[in-house]
Coordinates of C-alpha atoms in Angstrom, one line a residue:
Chain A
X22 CA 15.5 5.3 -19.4
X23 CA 13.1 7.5 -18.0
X24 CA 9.4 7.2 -18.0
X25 CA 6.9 9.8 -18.5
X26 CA 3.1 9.5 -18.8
X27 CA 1.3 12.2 -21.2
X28 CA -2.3 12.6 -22.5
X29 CA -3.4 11.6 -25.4
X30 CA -3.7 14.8 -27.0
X31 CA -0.5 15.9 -26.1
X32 CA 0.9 13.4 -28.9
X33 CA 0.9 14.2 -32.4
X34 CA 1.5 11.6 -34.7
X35 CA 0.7 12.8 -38.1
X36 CA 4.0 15.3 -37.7
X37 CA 5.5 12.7 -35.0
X38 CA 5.9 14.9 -32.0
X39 CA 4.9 14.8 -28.5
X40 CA 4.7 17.9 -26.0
X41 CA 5.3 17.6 -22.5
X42 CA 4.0 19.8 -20.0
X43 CA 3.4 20.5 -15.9
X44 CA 5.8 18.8 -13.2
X45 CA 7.5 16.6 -15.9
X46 CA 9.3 19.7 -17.6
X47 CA 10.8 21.3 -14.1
X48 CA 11.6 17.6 -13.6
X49 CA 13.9 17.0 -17.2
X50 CA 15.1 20.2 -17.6
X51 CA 16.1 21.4 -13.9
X52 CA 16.4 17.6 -11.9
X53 CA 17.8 15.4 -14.8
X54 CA 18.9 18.9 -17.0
X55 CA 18.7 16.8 -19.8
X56 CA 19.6 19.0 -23.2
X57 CA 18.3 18.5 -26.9
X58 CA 18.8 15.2 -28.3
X59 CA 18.3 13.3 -25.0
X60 CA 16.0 10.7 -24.8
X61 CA 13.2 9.7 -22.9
X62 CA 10.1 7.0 -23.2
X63 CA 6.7 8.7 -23.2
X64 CA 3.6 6.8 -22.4
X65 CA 0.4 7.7 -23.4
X66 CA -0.8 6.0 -20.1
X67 CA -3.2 3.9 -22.5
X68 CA -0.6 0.9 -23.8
X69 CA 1.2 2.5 -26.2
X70 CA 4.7 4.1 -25.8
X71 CA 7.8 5.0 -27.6
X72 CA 11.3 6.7 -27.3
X73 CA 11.3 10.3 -27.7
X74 CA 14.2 12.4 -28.7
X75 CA 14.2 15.7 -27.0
X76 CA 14.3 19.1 -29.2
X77 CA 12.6 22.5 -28.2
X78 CA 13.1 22.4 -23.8
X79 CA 11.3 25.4 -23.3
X80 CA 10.0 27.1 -19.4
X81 CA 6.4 25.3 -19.6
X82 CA 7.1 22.5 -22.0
X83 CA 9.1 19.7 -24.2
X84 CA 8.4 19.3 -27.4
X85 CA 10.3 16.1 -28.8
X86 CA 10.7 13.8 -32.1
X87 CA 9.2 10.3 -31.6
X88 CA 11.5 8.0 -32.6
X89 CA 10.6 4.3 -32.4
X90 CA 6.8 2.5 -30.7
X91 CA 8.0 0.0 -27.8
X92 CA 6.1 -3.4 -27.3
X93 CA 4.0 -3.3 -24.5
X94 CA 4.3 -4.3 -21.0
X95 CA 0.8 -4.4 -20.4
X96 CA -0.8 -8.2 -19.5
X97 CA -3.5 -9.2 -21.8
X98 CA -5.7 -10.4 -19.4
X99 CA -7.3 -7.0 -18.1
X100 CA -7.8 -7.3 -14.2
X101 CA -10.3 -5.0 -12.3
X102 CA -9.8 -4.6 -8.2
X103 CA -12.9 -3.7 -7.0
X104 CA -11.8 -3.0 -2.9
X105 CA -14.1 -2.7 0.1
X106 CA -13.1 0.5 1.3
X107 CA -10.7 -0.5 3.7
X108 CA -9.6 1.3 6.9
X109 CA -6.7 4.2 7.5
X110 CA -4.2 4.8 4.7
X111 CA -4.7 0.6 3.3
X112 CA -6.1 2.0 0.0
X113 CA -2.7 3.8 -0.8
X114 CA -0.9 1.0 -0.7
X115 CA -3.4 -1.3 -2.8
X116 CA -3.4 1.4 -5.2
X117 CA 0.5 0.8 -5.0
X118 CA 1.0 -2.4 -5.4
X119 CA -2.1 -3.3 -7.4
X120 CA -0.3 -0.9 -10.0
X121 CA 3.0 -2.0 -9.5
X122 CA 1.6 -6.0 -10.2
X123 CA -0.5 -5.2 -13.1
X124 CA -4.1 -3.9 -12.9
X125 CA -5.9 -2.1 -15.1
X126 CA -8.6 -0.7 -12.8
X127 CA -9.1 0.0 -9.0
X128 CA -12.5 0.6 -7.9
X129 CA -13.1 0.9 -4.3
X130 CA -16.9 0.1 -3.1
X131 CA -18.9 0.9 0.0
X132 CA -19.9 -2.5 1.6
X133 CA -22.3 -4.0 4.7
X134 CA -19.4 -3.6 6.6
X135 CA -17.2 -1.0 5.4
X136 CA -16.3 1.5 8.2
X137 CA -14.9 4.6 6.1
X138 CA -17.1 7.0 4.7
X139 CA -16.1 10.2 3.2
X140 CA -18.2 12.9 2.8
X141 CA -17.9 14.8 -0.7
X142 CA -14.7 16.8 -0.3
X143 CA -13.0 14.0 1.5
X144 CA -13.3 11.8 -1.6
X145 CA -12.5 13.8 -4.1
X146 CA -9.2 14.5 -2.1
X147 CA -8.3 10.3 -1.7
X148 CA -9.4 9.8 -5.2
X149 CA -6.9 12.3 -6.5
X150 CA -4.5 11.3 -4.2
X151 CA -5.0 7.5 -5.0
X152 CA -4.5 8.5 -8.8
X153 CA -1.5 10.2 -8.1
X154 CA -0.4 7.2 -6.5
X155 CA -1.1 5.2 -9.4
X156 CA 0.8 7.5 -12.0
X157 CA 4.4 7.8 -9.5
X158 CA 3.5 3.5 -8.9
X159 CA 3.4 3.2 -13.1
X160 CA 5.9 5.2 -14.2
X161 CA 8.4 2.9 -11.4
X162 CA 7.1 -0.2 -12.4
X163 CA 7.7 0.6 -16.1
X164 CA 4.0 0.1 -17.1
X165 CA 2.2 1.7 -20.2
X166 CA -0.8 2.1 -19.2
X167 CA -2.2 4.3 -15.8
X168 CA -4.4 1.8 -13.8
X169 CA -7.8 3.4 -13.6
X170 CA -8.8 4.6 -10.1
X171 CA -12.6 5.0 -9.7
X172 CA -14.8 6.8 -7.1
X173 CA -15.8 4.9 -4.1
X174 CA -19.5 3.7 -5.1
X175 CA -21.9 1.5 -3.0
X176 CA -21.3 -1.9 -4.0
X177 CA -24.7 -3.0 -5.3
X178 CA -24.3 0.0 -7.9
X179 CA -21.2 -1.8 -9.1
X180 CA -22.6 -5.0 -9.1
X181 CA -25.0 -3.5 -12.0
X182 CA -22.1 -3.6 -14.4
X183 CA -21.0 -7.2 -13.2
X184 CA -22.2 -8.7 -16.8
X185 CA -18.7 -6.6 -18.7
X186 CA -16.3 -9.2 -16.7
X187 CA -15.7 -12.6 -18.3
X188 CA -15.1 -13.9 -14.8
X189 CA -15.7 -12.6 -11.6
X190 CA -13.6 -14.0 -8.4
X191 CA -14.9 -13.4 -4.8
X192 CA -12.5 -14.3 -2.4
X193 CA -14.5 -15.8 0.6
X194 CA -13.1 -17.5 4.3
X195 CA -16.9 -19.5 3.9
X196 CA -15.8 -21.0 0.6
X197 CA -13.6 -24.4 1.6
X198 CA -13.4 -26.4 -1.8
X199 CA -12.8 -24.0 -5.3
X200 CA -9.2 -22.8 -6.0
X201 CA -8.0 -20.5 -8.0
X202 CA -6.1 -23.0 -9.4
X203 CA -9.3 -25.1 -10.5
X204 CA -11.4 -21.5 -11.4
X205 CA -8.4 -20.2 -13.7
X206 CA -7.4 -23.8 -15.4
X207 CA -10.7 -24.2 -16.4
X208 CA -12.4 -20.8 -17.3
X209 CA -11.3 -20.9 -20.4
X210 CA -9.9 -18.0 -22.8
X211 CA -10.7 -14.6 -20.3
X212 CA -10.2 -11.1 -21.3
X213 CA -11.6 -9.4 -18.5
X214 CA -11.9 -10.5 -15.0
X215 CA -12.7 -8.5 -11.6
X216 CA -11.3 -9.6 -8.5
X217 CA -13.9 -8.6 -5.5
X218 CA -12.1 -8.4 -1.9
X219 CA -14.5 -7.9 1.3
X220 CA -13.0 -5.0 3.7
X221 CA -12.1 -5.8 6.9
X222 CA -14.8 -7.7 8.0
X223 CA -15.0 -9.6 4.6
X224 CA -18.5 -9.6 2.4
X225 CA -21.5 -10.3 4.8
X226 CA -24.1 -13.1 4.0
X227 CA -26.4 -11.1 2.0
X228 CA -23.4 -9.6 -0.3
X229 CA -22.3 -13.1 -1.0
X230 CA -25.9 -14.5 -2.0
X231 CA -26.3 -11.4 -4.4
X232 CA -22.6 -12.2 -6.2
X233 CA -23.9 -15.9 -6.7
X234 CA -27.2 -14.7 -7.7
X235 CA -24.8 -13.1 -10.3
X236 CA -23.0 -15.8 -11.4
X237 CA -20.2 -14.8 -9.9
X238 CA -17.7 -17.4 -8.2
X239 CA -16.8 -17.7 -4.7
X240 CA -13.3 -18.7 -4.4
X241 CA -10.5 -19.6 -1.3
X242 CA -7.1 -18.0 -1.4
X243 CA -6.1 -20.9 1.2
X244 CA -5.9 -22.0 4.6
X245 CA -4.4 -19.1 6.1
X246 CA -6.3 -15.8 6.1
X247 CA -5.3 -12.6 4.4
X248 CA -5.8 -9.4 5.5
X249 CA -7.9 -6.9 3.0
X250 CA -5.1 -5.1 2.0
X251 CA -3.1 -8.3 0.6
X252 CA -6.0 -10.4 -0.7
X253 CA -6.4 -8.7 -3.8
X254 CA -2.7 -8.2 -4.1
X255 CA -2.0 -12.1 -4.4
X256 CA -4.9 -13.0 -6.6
X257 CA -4.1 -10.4 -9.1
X258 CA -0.6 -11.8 -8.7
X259 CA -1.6 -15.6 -9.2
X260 CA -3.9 -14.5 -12.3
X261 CA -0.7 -12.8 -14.0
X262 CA 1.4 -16.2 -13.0
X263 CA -1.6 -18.5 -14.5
X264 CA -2.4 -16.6 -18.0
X265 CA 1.8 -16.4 -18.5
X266 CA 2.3 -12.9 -17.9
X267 CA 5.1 -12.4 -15.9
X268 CA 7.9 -13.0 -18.4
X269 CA 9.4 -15.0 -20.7
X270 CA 10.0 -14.2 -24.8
Chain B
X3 CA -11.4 -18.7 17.7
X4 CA -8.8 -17.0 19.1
X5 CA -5.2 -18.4 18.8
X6 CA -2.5 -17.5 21.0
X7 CA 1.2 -19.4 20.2
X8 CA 3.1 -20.8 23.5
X9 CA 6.9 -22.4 23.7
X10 CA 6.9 -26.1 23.5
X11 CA 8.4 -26.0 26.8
X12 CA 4.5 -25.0 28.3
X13 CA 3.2 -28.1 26.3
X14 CA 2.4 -30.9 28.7
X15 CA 1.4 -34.0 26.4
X16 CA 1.9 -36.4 29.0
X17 CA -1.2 -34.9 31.1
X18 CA -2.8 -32.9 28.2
X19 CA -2.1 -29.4 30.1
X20 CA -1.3 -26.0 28.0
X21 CA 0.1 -23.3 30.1
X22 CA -0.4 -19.8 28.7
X23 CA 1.9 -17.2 29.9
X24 CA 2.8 -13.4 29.2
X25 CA 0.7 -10.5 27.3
X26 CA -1.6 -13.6 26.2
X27 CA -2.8 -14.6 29.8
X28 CA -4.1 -10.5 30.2
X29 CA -5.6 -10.8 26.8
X30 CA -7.6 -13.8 27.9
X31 CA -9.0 -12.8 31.6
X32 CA -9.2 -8.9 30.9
X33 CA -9.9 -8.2 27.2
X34 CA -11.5 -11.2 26.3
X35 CA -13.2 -11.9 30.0
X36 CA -12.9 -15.5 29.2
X37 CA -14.3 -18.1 31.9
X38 CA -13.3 -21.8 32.8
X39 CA -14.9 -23.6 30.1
X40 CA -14.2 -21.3 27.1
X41 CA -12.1 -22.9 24.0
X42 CA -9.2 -21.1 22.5
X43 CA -6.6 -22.4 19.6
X44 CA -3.1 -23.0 21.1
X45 CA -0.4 -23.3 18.7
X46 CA 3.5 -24.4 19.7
X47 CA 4.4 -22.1 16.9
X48 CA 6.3 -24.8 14.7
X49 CA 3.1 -26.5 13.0
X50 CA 0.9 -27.8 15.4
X51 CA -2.3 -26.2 17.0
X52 CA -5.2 -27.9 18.9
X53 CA -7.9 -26.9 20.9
X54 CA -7.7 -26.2 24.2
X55 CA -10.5 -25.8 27.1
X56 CA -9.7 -23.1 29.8
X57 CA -9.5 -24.5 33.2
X58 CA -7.3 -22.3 36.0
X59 CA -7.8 -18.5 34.9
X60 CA -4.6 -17.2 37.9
X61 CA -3.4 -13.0 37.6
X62 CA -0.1 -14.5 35.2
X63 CA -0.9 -18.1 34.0
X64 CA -4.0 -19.9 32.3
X65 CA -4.0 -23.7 32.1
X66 CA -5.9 -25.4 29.9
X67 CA -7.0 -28.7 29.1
X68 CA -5.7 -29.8 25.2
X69 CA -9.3 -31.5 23.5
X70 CA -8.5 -31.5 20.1
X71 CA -5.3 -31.4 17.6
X72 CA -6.3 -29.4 14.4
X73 CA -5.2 -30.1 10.5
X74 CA -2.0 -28.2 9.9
X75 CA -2.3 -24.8 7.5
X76 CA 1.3 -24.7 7.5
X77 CA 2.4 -25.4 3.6
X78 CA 4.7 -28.3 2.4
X79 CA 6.5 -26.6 0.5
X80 CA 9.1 -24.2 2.9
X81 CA 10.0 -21.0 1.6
X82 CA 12.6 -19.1 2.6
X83 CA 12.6 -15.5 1.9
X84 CA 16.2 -13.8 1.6
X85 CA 15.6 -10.3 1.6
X86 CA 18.5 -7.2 0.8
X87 CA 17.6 -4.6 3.7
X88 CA 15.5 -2.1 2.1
X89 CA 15.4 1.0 3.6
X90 CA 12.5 2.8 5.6
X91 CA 10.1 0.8 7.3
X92 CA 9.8 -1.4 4.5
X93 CA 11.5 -4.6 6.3
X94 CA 8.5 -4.2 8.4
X95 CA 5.7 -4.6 5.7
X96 CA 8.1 -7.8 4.2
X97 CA 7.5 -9.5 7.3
X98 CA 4.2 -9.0 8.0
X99 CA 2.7 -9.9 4.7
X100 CA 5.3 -12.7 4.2
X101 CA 3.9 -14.2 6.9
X102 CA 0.3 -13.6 6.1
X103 CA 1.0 -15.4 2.6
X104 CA 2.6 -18.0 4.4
X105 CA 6.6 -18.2 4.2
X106 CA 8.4 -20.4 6.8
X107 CA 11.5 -18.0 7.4
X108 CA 13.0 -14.2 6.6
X109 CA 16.7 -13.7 6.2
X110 CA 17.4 -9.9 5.9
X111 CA 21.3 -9.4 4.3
X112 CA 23.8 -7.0 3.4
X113 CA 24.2 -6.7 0.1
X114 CA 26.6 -4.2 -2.1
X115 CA 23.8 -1.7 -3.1
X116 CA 22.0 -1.9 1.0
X117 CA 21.9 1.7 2.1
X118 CA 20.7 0.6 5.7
X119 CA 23.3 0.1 8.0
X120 CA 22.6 -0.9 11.5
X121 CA 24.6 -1.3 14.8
X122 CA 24.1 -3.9 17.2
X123 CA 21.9 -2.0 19.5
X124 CA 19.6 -0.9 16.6
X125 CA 19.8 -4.4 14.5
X126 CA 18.8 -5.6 17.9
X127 CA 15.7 -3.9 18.5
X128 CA 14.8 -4.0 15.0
X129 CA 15.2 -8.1 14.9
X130 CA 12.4 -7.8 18.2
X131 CA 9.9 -5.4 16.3
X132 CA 10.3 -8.0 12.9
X133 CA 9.4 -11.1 15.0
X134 CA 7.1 -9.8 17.0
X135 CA 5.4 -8.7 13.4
X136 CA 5.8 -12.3 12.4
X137 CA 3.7 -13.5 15.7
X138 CA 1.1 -11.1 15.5
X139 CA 0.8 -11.7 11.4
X140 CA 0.8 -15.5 11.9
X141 CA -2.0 -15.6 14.7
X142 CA -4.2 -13.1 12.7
X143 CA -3.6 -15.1 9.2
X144 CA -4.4 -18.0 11.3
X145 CA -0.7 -19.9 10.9
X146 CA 0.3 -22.5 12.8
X147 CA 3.9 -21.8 12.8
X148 CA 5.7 -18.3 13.2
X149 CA 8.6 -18.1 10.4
X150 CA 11.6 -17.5 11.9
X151 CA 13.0 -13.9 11.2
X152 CA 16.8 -14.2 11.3
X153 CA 19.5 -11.5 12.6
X154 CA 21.1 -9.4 9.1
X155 CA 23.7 -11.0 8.0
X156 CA 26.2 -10.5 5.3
X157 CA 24.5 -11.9 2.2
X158 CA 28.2 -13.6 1.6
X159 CA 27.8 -15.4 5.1
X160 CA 24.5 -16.5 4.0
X161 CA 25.7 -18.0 0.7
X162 CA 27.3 -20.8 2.5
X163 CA 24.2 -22.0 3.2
X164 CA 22.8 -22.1 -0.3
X165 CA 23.0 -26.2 -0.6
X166 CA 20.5 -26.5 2.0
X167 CA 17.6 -25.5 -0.5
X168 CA 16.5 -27.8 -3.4
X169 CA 15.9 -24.6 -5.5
X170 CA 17.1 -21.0 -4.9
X171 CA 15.4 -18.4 -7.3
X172 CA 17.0 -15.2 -8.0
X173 CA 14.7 -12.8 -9.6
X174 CA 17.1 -10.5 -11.1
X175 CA 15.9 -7.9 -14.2
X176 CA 18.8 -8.7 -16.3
X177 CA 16.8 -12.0 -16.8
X178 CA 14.4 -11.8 -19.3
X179 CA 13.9 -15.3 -20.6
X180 CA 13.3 -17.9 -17.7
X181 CA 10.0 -17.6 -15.9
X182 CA 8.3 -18.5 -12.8
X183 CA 6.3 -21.1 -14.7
X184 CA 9.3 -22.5 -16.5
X185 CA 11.4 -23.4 -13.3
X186 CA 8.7 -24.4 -10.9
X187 CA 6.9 -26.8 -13.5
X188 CA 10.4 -28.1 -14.3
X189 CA 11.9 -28.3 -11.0
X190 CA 10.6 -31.8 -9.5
X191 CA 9.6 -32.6 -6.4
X192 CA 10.8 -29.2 -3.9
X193 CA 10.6 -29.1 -0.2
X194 CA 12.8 -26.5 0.2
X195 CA 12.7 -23.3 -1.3
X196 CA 14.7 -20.1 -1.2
X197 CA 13.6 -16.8 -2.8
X198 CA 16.4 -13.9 -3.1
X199 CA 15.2 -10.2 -3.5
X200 CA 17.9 -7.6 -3.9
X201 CA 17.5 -4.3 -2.3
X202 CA 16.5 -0.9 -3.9
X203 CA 19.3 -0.9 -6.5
X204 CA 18.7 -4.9 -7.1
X205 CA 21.4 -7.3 -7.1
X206 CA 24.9 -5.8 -8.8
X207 CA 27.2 -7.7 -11.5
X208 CA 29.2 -9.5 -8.9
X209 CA 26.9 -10.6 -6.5
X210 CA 24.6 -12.3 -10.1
X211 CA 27.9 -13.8 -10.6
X212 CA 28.2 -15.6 -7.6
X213 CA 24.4 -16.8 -7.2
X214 CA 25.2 -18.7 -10.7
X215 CA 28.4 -20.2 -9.8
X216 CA 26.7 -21.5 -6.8
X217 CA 23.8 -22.9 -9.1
X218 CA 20.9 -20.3 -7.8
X219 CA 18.1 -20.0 -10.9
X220 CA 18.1 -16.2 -12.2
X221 CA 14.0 -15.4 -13.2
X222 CA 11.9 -13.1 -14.1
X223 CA 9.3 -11.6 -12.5
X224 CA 7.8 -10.4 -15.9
X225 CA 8.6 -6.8 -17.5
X226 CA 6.5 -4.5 -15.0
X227 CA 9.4 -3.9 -12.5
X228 CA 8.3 -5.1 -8.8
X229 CA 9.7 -2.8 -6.0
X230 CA 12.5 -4.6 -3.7
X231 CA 9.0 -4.8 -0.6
X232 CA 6.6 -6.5 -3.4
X233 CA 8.8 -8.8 -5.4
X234 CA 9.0 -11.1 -2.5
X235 CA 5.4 -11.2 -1.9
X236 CA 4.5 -11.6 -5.5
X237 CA 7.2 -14.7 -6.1
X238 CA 6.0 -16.3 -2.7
X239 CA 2.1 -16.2 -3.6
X240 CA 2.6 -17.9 -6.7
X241 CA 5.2 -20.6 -5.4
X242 CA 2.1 -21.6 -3.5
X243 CA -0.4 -21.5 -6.0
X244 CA 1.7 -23.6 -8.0
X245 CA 2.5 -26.4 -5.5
X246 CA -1.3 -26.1 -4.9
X247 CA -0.9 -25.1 -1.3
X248 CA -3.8 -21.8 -2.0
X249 CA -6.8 -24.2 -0.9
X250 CA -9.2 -26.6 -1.3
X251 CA -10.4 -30.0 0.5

């Protein structure tokens, strides 16, 4: 059925209605022509989402009855991607993919060896590009919820807020010994948990001693080396796979 | 240290010689401006790598002297990734980081909902651009084996094969019970292991219907629908973390 993402305020749920506005109307009333009584999911892009029956299609907007709430696809376990800005287009595609797996936030951060930098305009063009990315990446992969995309911000800003996560994993080539298997089996019950990936270059020396001044834990993702853009990818993917949220009933 | 991958046929044992050939030898003299004396990583491409001095620097050969053999990276556990052709460029991204994450071989097929449709010349070239993705993937993730990237073939032709694996996983979205975690932690002892992604569309009916008369395991992937290019990836990744082949000493 299809998926569409709507604000918050859009939904009214003491009279049980949503209204749907911008691209999404042009795209049900002139690509899928749908008519009155067809029906659709609508997301609030926050977990929750339900089945709406179509009623008023009007020029600028939907209006439709909500019908039933659906369970949510959204993991428990809420992962935040914070990327060193990596190189050419490589962002789009984590923000891809990283949505697509299951994270809740992307935040991209200026590191010792990051080689991008946007001036002003530049960024606010790749952030809103990067959210749009994130919306088309959700509504395919069936999620509820919109991963937040931050702005790029210089790294040791970030690490100010490093205390919210209940764990925080630093994929490192220096660091030989602790797994993600051994961090994850015994961590004990995690809500949060930030997954920090070097750029290109990885983290330099003094970046690594500030995360372990921080308590956070350097980790190997195995002999063979990934590149910036998949690091973050397979973690997130092996923290969904430990906490048993890829399936099942 | 750089790593180049030579045939086994330029593998002397018997007087500890390496013979580097090709792109790699320019690579070494010009880009590099390596001198007698200078160590590289050679690997025969099928799971072993050693060190290797540089002793004759000639216009199209290097020979070197072999000093050390090196621990494998290569993973136990050999997965084989069966992929629908997608269509695009997206064959290209499969390859690349399947061999980053480390699986041992890429069968492209045909399958019923497969829009691509190549002719020899083309499925030619494009067989050459995949492996020499796979080469350049595996000497930057460090590998010490190139998976082999097969021709397209019909996914019916490749079915025959099937009893070669110990486990054959079909991620399929009309499966919504059996996990990941359930089949791996069940399976016993696996050497080989196949992992079959349906194109775009997915699988159809009949093509479900023979993978389970041929005893292939339906899963899920969880309820966040994967696109065809990241299903793959994701179902590789955590194949490995589970047999513990992500790290550690």
């Amino acid at each position: 059925m299809q998926r569409y993402f709507v604000e918050r305020s859009q939904v009214d749920l003491a009279n049980g209605l949503v209204r749907i506005t911008g691209d999404d109307v042009k795209h049900i009333t002139r690509v899928l022509r749908m008519k009155p009584g067809d029906t659709v999911i609508v997301s609030d892009g926050c977990g929750t989402s339900c089945t709406v029956a179509l009623k008023e299609l009007q020029e600028f907007e939907v209006i439709g009855d909500i019908r039933h709430s659906l369970q949510s696809r959204e993991p428990q376990v809420k992962i935040t991607l914070v990327q060193g800005l990596p190189k050419g287009d490589k962002m789009d595609l984590i923000v891809q993919k990283g949505t697509e797996i299951g994270v809740s936030e992307i935040i991209p951060v200026e590191t010792a060896r990051s080689i991008v930098k946007y001036d002003e305009k530049k960024q606010t063009k790749a952030v809103e590009r990067w959210r749009k990315i994130a919306k088309e990446a959700a509504e395919q992969a069936h999620r509820d919820a919109i991963p937040a995309v931050q702005r790029p911000q210089p790294l040791r800003q970030w690490m100010n807020k490093l205390s919210q996560y209940d764990l925080v994993l630093v994929p490192y080539e220096g660091e030989i010994v602790q797994t993600m298997q051994q961090i994850l089996r015994t961590a004990g019950p995690i809500h949060r948990i930030c997954i920090a990936i070097g750029p290109e270059g990885g983290w330099d020396d003094g970046e690594i001693a500030e995360f372990l001044a921080l308590h956070a834990q350097p980790v190997t993702l195995g002999p063979r080396i990934l590149r910036t853009e998949t690091a973050g990818l397979v973690a997130a993917a092996v923290i969904l796979y430990e906490y048993g949220e890829m399936g099942g009933v």
